[in-house]
Tab-separated table of C-alpha atoms in Angstrom:
chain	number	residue	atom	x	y	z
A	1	UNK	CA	-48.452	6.920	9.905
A	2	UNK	CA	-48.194	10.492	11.171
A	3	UNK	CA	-44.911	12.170	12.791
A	4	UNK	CA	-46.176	11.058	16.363
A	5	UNK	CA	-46.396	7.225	15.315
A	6	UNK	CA	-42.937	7.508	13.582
A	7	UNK	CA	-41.842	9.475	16.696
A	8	UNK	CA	-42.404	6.199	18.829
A	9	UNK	CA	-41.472	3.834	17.143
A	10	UNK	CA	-38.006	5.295	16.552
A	11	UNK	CA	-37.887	5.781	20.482
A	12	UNK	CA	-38.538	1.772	20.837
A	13	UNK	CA	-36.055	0.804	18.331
A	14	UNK	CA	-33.357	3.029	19.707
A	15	UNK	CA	-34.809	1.461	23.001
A	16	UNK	CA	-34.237	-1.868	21.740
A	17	UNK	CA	-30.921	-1.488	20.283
A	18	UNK	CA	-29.571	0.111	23.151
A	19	UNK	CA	-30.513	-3.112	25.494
A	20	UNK	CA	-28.924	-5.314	23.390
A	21	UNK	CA	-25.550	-3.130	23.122
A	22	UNK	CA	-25.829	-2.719	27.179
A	23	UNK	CA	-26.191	-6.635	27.439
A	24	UNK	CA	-22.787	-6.915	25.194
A	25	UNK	CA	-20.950	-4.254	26.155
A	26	UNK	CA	-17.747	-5.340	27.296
A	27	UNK	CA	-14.327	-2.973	28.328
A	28	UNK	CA	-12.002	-2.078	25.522
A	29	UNK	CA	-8.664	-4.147	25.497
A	30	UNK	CA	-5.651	-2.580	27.506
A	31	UNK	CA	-3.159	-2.017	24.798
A	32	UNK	CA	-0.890	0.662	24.222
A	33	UNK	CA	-2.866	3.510	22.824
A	34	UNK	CA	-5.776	0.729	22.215
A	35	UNK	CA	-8.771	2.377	22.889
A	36	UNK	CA	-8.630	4.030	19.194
A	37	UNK	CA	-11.408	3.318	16.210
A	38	UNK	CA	-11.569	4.793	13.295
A	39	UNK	CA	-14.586	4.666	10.680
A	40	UNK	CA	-15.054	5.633	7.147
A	41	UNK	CA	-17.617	8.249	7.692
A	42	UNK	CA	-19.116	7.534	3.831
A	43	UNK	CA	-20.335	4.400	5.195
A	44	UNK	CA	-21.937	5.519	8.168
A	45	UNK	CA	-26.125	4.987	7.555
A	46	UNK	CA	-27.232	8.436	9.069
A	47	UNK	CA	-31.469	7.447	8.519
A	48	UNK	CA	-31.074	4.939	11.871
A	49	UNK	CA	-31.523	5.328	15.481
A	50	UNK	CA	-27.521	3.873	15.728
A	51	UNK	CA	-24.527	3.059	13.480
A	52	UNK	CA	-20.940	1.511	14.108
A	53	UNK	CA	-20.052	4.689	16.030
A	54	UNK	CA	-22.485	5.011	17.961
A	55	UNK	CA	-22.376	1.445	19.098
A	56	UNK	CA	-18.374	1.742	19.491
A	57	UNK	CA	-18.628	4.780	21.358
A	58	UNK	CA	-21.311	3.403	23.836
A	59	UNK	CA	-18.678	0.594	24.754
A	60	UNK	CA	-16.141	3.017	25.539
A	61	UNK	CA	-13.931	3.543	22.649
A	62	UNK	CA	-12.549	6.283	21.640
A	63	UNK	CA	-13.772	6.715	17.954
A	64	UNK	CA	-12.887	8.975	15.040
A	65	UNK	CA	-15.106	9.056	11.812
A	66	UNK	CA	-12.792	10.273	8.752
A	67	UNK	CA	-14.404	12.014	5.467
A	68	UNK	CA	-13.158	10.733	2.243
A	69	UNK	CA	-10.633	13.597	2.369
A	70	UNK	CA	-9.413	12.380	5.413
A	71	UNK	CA	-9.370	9.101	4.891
A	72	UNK	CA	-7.114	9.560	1.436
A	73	UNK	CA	-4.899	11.525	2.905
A	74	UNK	CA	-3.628	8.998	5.822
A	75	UNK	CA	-0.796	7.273	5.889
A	76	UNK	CA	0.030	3.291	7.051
A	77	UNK	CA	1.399	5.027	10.521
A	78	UNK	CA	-1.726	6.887	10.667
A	79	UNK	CA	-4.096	3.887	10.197
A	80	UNK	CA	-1.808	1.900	12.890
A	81	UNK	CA	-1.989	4.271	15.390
A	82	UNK	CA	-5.733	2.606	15.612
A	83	UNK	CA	-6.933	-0.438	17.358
A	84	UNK	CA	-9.452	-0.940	14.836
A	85	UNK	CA	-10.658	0.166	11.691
A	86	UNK	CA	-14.635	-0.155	10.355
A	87	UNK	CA	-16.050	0.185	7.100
A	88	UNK	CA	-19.706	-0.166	7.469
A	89	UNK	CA	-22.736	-0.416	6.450
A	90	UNK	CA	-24.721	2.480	4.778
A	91	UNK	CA	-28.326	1.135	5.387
A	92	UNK	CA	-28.009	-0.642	1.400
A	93	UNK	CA	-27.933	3.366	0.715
A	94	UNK	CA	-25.828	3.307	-1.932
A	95	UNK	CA	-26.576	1.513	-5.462
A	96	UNK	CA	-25.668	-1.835	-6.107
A	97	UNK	CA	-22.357	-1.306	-7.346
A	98	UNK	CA	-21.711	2.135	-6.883
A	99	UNK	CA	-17.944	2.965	-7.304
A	100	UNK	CA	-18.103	6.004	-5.632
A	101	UNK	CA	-18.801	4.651	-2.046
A	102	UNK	CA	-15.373	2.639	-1.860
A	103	UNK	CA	-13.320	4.765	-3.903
A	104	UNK	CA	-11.423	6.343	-1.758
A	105	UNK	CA	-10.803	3.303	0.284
A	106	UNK	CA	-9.773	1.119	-2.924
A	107	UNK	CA	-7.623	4.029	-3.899
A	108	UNK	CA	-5.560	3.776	-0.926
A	109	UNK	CA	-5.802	-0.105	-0.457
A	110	UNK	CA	-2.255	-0.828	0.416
A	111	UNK	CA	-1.924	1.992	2.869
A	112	UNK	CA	-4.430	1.339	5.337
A	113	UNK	CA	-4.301	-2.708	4.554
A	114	UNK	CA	-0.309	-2.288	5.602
A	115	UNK	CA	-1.625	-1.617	8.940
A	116	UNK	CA	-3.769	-4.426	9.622
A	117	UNK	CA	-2.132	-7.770	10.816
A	118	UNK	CA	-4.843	-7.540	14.150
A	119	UNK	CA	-7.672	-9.546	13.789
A	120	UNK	CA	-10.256	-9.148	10.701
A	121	UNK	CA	-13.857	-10.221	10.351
A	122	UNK	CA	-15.395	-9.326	6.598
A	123	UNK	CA	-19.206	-9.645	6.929
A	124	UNK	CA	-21.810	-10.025	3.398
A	125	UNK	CA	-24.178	-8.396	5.909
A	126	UNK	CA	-25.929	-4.926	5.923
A	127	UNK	CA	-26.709	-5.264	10.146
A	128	UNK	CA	-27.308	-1.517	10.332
A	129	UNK	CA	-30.395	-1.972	7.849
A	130	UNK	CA	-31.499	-4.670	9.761
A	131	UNK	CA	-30.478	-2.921	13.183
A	132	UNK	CA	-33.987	-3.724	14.551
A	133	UNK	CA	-34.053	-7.565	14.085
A	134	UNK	CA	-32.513	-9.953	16.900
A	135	UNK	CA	-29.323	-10.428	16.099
A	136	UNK	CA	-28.419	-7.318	14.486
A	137	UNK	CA	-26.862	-4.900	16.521
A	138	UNK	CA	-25.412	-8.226	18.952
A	139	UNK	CA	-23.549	-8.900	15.570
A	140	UNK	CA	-22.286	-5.594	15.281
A	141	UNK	CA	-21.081	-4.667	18.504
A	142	UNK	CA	-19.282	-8.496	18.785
A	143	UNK	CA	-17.632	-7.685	15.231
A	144	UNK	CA	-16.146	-4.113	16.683
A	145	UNK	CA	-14.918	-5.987	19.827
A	146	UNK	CA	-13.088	-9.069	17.741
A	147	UNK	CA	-11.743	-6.401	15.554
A	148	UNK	CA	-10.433	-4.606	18.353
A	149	UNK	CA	-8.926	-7.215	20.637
A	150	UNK	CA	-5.798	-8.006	19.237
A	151	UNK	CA	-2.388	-6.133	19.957
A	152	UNK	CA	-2.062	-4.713	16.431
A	153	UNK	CA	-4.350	-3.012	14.573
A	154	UNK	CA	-7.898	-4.800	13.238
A	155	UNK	CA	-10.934	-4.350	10.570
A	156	UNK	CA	-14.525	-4.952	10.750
A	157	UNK	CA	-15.777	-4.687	7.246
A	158	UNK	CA	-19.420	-4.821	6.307
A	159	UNK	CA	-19.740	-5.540	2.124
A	160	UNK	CA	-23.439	-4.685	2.701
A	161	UNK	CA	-24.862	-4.380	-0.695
A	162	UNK	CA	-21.569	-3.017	-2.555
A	163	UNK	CA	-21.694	-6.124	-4.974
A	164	UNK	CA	-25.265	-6.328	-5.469
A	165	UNK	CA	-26.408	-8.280	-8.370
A	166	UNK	CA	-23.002	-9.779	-9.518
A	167	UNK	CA	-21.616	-12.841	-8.834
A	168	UNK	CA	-17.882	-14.038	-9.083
A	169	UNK	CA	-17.023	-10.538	-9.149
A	170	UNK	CA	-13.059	-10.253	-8.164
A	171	UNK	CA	-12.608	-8.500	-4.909
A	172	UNK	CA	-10.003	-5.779	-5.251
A	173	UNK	CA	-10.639	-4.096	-1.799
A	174	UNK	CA	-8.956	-6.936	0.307
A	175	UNK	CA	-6.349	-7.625	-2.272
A	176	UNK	CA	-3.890	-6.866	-0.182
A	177	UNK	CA	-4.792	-9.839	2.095
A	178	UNK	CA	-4.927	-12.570	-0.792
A	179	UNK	CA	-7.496	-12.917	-3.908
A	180	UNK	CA	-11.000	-12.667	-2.933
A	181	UNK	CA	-14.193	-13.415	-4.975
A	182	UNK	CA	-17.709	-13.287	-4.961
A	183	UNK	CA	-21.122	-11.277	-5.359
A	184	UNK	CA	-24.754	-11.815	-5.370
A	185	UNK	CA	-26.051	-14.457	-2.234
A	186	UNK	CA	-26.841	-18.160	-4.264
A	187	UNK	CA	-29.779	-19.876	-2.608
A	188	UNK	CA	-31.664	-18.274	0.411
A	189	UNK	CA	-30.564	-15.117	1.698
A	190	UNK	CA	-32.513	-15.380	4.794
A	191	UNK	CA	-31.584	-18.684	6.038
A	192	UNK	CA	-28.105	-18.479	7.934
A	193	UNK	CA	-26.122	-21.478	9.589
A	194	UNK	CA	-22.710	-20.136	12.118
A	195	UNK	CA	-20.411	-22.814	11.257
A	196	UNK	CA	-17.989	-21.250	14.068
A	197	UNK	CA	-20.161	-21.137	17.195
A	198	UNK	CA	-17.004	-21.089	19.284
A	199	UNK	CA	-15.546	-18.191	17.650
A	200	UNK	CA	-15.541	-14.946	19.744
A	201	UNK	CA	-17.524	-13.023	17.184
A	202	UNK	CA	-20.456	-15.102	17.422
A	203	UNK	CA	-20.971	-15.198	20.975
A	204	UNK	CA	-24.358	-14.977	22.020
A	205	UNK	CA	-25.561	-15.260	18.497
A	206	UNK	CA	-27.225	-18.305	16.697
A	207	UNK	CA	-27.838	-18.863	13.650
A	208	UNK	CA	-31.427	-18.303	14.699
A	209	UNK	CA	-30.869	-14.686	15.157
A	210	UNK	CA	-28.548	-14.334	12.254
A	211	UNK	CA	-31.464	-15.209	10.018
A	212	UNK	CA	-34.886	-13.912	9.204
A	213	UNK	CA	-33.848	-10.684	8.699
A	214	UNK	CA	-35.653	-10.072	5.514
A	215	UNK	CA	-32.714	-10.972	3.456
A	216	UNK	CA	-30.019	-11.259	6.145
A	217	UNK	CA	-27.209	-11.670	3.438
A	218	UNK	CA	-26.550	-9.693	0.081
A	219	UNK	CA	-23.175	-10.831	-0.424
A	220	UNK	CA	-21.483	-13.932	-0.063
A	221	UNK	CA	-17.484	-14.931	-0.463
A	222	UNK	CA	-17.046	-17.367	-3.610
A	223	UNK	CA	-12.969	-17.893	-2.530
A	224	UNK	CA	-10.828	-16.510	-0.119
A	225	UNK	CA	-7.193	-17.347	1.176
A	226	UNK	CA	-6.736	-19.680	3.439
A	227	UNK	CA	-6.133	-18.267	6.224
A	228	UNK	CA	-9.376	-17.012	6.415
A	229	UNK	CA	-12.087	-19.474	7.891
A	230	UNK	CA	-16.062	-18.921	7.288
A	231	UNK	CA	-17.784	-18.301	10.811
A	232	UNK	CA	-21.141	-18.106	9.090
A	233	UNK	CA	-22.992	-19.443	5.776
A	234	UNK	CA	-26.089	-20.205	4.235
A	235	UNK	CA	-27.967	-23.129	4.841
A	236	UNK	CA	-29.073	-24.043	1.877
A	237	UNK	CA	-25.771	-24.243	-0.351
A	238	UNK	CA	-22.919	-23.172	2.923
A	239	UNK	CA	-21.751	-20.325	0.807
A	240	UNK	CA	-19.285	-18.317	3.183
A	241	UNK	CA	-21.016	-14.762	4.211
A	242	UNK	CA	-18.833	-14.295	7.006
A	243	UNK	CA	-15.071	-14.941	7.237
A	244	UNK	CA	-12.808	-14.324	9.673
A	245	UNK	CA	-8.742	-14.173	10.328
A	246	UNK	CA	-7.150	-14.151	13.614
A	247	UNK	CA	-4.327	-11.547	14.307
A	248	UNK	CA	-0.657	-12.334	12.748
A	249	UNK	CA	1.545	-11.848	15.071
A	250	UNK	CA	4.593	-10.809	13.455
């Protein structure tokens, strides 16, 4: 296709995307210093018309992407002086496995995990990839919001395709939370069923527009603590690929 083809079809998926975040875009919670988001810039896909930023800022929050250097160097008060914090997804970019790409957020695991008792939704999903299918971006933006709306702060964490071939593979990232396990999506990766439909980070979704994406899920959750609670799984064998817990209030 030459530059002029590739030049248009960008402009309709930016297009596109940009509906779908108008349709959801909603006013950031009115909390004390709430309006605050901070990203892990490694995991930031830079090869798509839009990533978590971009969709965060065009619903009116105030957002702040942090290097690696950055990121290692902030402290729990730091991190809480967020609403939310997103680790997202880097278009699959990164090899399956890599240990690079989380380092520097596994190195400082209890720090920034200290801050979270706001709501968290952990996602086997690489949505930014996909950021052209129905479903996609409407995922994304309602996974920033849920994150957001409690009064403490939140995470929105995409696994994308971290895990990659594995299976059973112990999660050390969310330690801090409880044990966590899994890997490589059993059964069909395409076929999604929202076992939550009344939860707020599905709404407008179905399990329709969760699927189809040409491999919608890379990851899935194998256990988790209980106080998390599976919002969406595959049809074929319910595996958990997204998992949510609501804010402690403490």
């Amino acid at each position: 296709m030459n530059m002029e083809g590739n030049m248009k079809l960008r402009a309709i998926a930016v297009a596109a995307a940009v509906a779908v975040t108008t349709a959801l875009m909603v006013a950031p919670p009115a909390h004390a210093g709430a309006d605050r988001i901070l990203v892990y810039g490694p995991s930031l896909t830079n090869d798509k018309p839009l990533n978590e930023a971009d969709l965060a800022r065009n619903m009116g929050y105030d957002v702040r992407v942090a290097s690696a250097e950055r990121w290692a160097s902030l402290t729990t008060d730091d991190f809480a002086g967020y609403q939310a914090i997103i680790v997202g997804d880097p278009n699959c970019g990164y090899a399956y496995g890599d240990e690079d790409y989380l380092a520097p957020v596994l190195a400082n695991r209890d720090t920034w995990s200290a801050a979270v008792n706001g709501p968290i939704i952990l996602a086997g999903l690489d949505p930014m990839y996909h950021q052209r299918k129905i479903g996609a971006v409407a995922f994304t933006n309602n996974a920033i919001i849920y994150a957001a709306s409690g009064s403490s702060t939140g995470l929105y964490f995409s696994l994308s395709c971290y895990f990659g071939d594995t299976g059973g593979t112990t999660m050390k990232v969310f330690k801090y939370f409880g044990d966590f396990s899994g890997g490589y999506v059993h059964g069909n990766c395409d076929a999604l069923r929202i076992s939550r439909p009344d939860h707020p980070s599905m709404a407008g979704l179905t399990s329709d527009s969760l699927s189809n994406w040409h491999c919608s899920s890379h990851e899935q959750f194998d256990t988790y603590p209980g106080d998390f609670v599976k919002v969406v799984g595959t049809r074929s064998t319910h595996s958990a690929i997204v998992i949510v817990r609501d804010e402690v209030l403490v």
